[in-house]
mmCIF file of C-alpha atoms in Angstrom:
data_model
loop_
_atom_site.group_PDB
_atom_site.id
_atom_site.type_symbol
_atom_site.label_atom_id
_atom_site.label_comp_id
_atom_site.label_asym_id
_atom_site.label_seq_id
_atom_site.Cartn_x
_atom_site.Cartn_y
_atom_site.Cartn_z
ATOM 1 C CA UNK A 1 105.776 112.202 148.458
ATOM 2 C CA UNK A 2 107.799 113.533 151.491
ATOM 3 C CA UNK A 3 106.511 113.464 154.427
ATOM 4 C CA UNK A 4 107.465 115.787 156.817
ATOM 5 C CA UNK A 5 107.473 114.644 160.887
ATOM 6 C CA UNK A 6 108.224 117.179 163.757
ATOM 7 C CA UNK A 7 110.553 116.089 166.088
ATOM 8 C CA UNK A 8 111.176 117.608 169.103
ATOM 9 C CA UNK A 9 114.952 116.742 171.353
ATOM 10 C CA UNK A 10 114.759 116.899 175.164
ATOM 11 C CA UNK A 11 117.226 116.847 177.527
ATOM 12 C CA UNK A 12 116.047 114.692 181.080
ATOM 13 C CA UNK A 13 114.751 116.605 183.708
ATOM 14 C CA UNK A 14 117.415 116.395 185.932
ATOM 15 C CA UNK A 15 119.507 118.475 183.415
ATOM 16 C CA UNK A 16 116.827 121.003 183.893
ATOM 17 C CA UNK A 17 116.770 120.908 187.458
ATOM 18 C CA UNK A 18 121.250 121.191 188.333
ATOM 19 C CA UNK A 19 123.287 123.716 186.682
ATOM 20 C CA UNK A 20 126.115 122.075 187.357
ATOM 21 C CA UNK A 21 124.833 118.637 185.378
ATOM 22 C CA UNK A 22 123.793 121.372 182.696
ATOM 23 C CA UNK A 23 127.533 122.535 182.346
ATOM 24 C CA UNK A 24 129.165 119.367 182.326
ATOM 25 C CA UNK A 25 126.861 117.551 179.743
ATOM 26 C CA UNK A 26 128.479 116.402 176.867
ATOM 27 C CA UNK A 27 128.685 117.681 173.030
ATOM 28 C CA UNK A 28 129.994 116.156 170.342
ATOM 29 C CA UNK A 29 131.637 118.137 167.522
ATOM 30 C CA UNK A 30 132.075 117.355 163.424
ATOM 31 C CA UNK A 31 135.319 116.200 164.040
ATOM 32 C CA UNK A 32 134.676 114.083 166.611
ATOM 33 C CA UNK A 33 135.760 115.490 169.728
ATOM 34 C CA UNK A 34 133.770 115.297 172.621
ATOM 35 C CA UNK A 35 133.668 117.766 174.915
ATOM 36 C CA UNK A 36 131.665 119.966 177.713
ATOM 37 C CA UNK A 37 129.661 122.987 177.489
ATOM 38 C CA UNK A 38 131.767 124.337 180.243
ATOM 39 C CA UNK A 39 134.072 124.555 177.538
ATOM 40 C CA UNK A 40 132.139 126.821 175.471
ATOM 41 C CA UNK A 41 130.195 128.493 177.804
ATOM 42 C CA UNK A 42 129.583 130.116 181.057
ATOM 43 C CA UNK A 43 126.129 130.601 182.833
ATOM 44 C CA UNK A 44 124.767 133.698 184.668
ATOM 45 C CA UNK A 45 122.242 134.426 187.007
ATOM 46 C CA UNK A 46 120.107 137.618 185.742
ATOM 47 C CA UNK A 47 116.500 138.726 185.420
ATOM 48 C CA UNK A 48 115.271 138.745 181.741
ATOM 49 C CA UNK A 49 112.272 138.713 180.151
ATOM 50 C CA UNK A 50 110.114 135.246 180.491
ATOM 51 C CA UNK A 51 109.826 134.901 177.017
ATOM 52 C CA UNK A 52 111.149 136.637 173.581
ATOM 53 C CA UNK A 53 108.906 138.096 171.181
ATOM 54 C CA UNK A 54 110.445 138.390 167.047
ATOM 55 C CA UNK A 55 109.060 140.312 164.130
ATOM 56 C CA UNK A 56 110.346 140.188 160.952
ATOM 57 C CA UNK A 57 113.551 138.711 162.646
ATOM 58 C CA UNK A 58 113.979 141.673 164.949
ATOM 59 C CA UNK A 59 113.865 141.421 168.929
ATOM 60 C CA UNK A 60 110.092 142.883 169.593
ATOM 61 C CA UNK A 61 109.160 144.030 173.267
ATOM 62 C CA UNK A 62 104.641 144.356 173.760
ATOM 63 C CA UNK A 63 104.044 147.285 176.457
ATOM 64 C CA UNK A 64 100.102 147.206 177.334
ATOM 65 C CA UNK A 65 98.135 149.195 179.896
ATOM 66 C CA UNK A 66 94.426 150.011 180.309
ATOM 67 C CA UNK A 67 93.551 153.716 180.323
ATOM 68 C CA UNK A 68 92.192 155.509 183.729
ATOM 69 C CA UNK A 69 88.321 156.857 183.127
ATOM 70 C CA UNK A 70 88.465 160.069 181.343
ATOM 71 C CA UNK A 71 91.220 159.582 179.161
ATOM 72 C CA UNK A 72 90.981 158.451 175.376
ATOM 73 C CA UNK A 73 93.399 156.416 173.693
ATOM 74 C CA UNK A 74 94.135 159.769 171.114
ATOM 75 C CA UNK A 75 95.337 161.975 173.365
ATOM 76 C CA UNK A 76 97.472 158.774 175.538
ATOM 77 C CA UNK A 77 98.868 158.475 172.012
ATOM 78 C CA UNK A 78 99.936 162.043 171.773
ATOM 79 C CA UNK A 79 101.685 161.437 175.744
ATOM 80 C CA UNK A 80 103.588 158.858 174.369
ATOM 81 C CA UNK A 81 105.038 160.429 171.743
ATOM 82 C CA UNK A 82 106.051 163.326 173.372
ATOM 83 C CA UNK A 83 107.805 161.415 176.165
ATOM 84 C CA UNK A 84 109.877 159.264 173.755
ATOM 85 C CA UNK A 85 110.850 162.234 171.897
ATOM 86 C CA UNK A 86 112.284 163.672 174.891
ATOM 87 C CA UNK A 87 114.115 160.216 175.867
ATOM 88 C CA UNK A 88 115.801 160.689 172.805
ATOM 89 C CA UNK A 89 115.207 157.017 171.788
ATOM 90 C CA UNK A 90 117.870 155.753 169.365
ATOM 91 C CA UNK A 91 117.478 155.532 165.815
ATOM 92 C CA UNK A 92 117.363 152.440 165.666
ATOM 93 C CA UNK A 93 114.450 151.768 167.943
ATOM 94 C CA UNK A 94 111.269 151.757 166.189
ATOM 95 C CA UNK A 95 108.174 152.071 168.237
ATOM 96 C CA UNK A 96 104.409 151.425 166.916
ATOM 97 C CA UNK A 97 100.991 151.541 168.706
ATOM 98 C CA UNK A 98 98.505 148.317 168.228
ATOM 99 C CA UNK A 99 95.160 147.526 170.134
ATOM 100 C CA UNK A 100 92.588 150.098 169.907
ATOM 101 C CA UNK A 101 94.147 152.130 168.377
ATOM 102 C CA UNK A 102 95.345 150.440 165.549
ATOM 103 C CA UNK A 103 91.613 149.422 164.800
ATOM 104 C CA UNK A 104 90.231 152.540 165.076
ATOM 105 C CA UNK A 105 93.119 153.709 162.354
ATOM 106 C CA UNK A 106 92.052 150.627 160.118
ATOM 107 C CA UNK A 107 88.129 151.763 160.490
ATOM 108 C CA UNK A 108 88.781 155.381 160.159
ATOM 109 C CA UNK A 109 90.391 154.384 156.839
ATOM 110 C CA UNK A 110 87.564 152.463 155.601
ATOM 111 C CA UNK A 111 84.573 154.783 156.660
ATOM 112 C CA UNK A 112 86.629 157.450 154.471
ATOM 113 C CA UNK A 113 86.297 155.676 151.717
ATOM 114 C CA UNK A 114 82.807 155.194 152.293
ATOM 115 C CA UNK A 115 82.393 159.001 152.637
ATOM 116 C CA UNK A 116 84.030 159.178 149.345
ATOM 117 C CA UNK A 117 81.847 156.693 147.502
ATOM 118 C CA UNK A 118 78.859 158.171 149.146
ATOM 119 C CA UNK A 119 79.908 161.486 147.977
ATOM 120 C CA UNK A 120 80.759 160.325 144.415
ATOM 121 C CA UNK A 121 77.025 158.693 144.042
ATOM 122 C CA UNK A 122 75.570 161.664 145.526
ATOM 123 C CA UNK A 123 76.675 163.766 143.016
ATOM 124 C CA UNK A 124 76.051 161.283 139.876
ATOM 125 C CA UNK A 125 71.952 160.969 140.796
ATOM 126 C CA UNK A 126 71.997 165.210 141.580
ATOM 127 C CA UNK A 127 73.739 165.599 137.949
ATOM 128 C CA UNK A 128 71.898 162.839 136.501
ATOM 129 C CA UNK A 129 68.754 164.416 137.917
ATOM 130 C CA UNK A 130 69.548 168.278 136.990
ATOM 131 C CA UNK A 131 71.499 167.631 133.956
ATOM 132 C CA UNK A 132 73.993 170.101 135.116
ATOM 133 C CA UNK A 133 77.671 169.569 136.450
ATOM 134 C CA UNK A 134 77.796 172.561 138.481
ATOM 135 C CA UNK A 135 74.360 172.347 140.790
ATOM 136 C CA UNK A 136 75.504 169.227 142.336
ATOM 137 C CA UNK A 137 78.560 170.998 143.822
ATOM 138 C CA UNK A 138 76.037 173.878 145.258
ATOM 139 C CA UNK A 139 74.303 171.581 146.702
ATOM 140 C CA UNK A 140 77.073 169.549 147.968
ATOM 141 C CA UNK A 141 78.221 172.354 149.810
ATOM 142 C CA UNK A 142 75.523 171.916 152.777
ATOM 143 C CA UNK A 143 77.691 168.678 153.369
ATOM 144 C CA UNK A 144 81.131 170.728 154.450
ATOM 145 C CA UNK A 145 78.925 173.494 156.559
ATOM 146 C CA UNK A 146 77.434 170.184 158.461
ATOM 147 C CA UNK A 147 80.907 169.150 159.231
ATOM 148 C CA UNK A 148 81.989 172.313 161.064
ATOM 149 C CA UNK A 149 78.225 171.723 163.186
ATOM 150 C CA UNK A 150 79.918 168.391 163.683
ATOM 151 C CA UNK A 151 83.126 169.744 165.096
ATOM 152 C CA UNK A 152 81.110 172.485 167.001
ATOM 153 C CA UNK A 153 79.100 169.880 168.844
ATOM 154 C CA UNK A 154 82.190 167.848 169.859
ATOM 155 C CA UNK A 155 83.840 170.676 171.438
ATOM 156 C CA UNK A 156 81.150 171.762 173.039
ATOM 157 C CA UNK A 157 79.810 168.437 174.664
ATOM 158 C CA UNK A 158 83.924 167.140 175.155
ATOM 159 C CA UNK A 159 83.424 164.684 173.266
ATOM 160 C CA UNK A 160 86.390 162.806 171.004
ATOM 161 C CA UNK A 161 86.446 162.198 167.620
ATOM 162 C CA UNK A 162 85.834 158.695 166.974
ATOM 163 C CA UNK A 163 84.414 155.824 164.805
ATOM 164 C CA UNK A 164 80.731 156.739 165.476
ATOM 165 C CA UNK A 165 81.021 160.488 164.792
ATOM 166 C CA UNK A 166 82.160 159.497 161.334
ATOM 167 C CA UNK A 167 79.441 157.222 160.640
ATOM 168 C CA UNK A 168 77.406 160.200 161.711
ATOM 169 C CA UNK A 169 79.116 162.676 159.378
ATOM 170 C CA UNK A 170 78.199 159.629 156.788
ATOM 171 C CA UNK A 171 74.916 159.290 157.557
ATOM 172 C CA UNK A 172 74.756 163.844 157.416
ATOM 173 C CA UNK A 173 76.348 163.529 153.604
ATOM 174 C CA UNK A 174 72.626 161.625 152.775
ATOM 175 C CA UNK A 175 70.665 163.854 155.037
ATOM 176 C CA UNK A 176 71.600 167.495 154.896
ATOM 177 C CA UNK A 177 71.525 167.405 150.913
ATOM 178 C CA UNK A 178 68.253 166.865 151.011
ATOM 179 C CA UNK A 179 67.405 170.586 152.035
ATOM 180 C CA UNK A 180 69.414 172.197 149.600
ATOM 181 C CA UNK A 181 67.981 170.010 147.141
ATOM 182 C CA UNK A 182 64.651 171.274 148.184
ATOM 183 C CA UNK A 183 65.443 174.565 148.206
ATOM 184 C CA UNK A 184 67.280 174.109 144.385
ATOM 185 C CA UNK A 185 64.430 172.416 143.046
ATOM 186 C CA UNK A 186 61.992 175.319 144.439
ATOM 187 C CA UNK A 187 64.001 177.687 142.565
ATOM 188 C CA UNK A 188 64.104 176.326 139.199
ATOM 189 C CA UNK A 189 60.513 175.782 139.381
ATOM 190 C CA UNK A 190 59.770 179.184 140.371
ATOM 191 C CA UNK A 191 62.125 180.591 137.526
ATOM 192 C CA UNK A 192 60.109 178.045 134.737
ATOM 193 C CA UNK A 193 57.180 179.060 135.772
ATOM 194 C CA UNK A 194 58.488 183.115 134.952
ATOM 195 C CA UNK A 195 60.215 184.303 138.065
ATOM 196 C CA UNK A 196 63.420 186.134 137.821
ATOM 197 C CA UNK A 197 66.062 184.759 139.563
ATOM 198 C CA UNK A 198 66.300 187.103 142.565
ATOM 199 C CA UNK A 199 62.693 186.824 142.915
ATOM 200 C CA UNK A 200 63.204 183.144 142.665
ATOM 201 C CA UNK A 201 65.730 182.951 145.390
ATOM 202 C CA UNK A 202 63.928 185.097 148.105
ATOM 203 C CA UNK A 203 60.304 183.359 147.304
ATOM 204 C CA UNK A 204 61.858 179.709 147.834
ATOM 205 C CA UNK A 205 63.587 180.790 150.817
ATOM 206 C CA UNK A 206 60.260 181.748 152.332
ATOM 207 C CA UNK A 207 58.469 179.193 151.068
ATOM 208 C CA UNK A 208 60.366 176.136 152.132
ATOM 209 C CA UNK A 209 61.651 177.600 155.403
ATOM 210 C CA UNK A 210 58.711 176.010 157.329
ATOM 211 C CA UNK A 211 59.351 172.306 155.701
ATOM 212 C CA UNK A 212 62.676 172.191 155.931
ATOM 213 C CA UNK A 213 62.910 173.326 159.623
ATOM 214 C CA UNK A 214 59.997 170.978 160.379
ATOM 215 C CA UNK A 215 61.914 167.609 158.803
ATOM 216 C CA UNK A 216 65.058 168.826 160.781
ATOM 217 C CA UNK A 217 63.670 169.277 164.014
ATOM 218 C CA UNK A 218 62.360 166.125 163.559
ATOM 219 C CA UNK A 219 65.511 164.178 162.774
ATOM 220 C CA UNK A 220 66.971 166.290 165.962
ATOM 221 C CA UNK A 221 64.582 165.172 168.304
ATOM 222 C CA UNK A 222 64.771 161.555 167.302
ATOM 223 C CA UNK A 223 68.149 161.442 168.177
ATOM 224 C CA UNK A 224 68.024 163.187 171.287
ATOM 225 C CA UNK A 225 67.522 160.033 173.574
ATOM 226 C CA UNK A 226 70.537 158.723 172.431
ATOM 227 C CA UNK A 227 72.573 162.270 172.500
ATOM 228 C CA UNK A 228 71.505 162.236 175.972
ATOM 229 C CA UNK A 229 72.717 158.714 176.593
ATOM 230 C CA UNK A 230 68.965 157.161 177.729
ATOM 231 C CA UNK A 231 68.776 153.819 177.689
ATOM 232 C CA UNK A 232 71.117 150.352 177.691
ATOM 233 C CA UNK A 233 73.602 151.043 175.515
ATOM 234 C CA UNK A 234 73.396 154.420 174.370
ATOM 235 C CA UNK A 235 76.624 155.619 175.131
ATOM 236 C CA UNK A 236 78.133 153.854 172.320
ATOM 237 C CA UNK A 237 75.727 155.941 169.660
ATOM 238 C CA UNK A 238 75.994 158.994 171.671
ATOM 239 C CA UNK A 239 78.706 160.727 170.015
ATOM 240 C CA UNK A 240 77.211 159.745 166.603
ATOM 241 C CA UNK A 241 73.778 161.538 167.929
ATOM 242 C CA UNK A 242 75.438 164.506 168.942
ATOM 243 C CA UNK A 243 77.431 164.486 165.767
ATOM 244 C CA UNK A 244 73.704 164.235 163.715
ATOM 245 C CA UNK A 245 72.233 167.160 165.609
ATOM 246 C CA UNK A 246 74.560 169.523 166.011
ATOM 247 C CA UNK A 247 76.057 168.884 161.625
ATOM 248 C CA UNK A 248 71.804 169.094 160.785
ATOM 249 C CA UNK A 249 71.335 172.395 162.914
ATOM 250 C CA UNK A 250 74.617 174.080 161.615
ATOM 251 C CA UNK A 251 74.113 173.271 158.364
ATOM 252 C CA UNK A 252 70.285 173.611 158.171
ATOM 253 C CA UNK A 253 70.569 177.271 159.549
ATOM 254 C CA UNK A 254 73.611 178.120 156.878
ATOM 255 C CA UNK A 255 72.504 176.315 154.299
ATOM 256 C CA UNK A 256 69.076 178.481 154.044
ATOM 257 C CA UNK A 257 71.441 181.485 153.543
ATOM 258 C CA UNK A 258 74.746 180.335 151.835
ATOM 259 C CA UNK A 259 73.404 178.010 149.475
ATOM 260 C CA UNK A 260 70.705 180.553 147.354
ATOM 261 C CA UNK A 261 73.844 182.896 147.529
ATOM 262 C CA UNK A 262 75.951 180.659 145.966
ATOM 263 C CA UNK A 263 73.190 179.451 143.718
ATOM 264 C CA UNK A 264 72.460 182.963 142.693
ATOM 265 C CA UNK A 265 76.287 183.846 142.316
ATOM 266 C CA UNK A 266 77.432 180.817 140.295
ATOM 267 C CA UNK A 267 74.334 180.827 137.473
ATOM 268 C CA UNK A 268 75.278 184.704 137.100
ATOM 269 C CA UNK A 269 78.758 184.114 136.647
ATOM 270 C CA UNK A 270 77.556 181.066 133.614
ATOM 271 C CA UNK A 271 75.364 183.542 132.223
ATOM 272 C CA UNK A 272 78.198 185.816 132.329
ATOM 273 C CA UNK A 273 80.213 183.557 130.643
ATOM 274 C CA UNK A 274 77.818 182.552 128.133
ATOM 275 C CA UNK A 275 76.933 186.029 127.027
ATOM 276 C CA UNK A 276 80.875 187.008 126.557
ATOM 277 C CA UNK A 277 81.212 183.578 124.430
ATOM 278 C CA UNK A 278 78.211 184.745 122.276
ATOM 279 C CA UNK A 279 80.300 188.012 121.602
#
């Protein structure tokens, strides 16, 4: 076996110390000519970087700054690129932004795909439990009415879009389901027990306003000491809070309205697809 030893070639100190000593040191060639590096080369004096950084074999250059209180890294971004775009950096200059930022990115990334999976089990138990392809998407649809509560709260409190508020959106996917599913599951029940549908619809609505404003407000106020940033530590959760109460109070109000709507609209439009089939 070959065993590989690192060895490392230093000139003496004193070479380090004298440019002059530098210049006239000695080299010896292939062919066997000696001679100095005066003859090859020429030293000058200028300021320069104190070390050089390579990636991928190309000359990098690491710019890093802290941000001043009330700024977020997003919009700095945004700043950035709008200045080097009207530098008119050269084409081949390629710029990217690390740190932060670049974690955040990475994170984002992987919390959608959690959304995603969350989503895709979500609907498998709401088919699997209604034996119906089409009821889980009605009652899916509370989940994009408690985004735009989501993006409502943010604007209204100034807070940023960030890591937190998506776990929050995550953790509303689970939640806000759970009072269309209610509301779903009072309907059907009402219509096997002899109900028409319309009759259905309005006596569920009435029925299970009370319990599902009750479990809401509850969920709301249990995140309001950390929406309000109480406590060691809160302000790290308190865009995810805000992002919980504002998603479950948008959606909870719309979803008492627009979901029996849709409900109502879609299983007319099957029956009035079964009916023309039977013709």
């Amino acid at each position: 076996e070959l065993e590989e030893i690192e060895v490392n070639v230093m000139l003496p100190k004193d070479y380090g110390k004298s440019l002059s000593k530098l210049m006239t040191s000695k080299l010896k060639l292939d062919s066997g000519d000696i001679i100095q590096v005066s003859d090859v080369a020429h030293i000058e004096i200028v300021e320069g970087p104190a070390e050089k950084e390579k990636l991928n074999r190309i000359r990098k250059v690491t710019l890093s700054a802290n941000l001043r209180e009330g700024n977020n890294s997003k919009t700095v971004e945004n700043l950035i690129i709008e200045k080097i775009k009207e530098l008119g950096v050269p084409s081949s200059v390629d710029y990217r932004f690390g740190g932060d930022n670049k974690r955040t990115t990475e994170m984002m990334g992987q919390l959608g795909n959690s959304m995603f999976i969350a989503m895709f089990l979500i609907f498998v138990i709401l088919a699997s439990q209604f034996e119906s392809l089409v009821l889980p998407f009605i009652i899916m649809g509370s989940v994009p009415l408690s985004i735009m509560g989501v993006y409502a709260g943010l604007m209204i409190t100034g807070k940023e879009f960030n890591v937190m508020v998506m776990v929050g959106i995550i953790m509303l996917a689970g939640i806000v389901v759970n009072n269309a599913l209610v509301l779903i599951d009072y309907i059907k029940l009402l219509m096997a027990r002899g109900s028409d549908r319309r009759a259905a619809v309005l006596e569920a609505g009435r029925t299970r306003l009370r319990p599902i404003l009750m479990t809401t407000l509850t969920t709301m106020l249990g995140m309001m000491p950390l929406a309000l940033g109480m406590g060691q530590g809160s302000e790290m959760y308190q865009s995810m809070a805000i992002a919980v109460i504002f998603g479950l109070m948008v959606s909870t109000l719309l979803t008492l309205i627009i979901i029996p709507v849709l409900y109502e609209l879609v299983e007319n439009g099957v029956d009035r697809l079964k009916d023309r089939f039977k013709k």
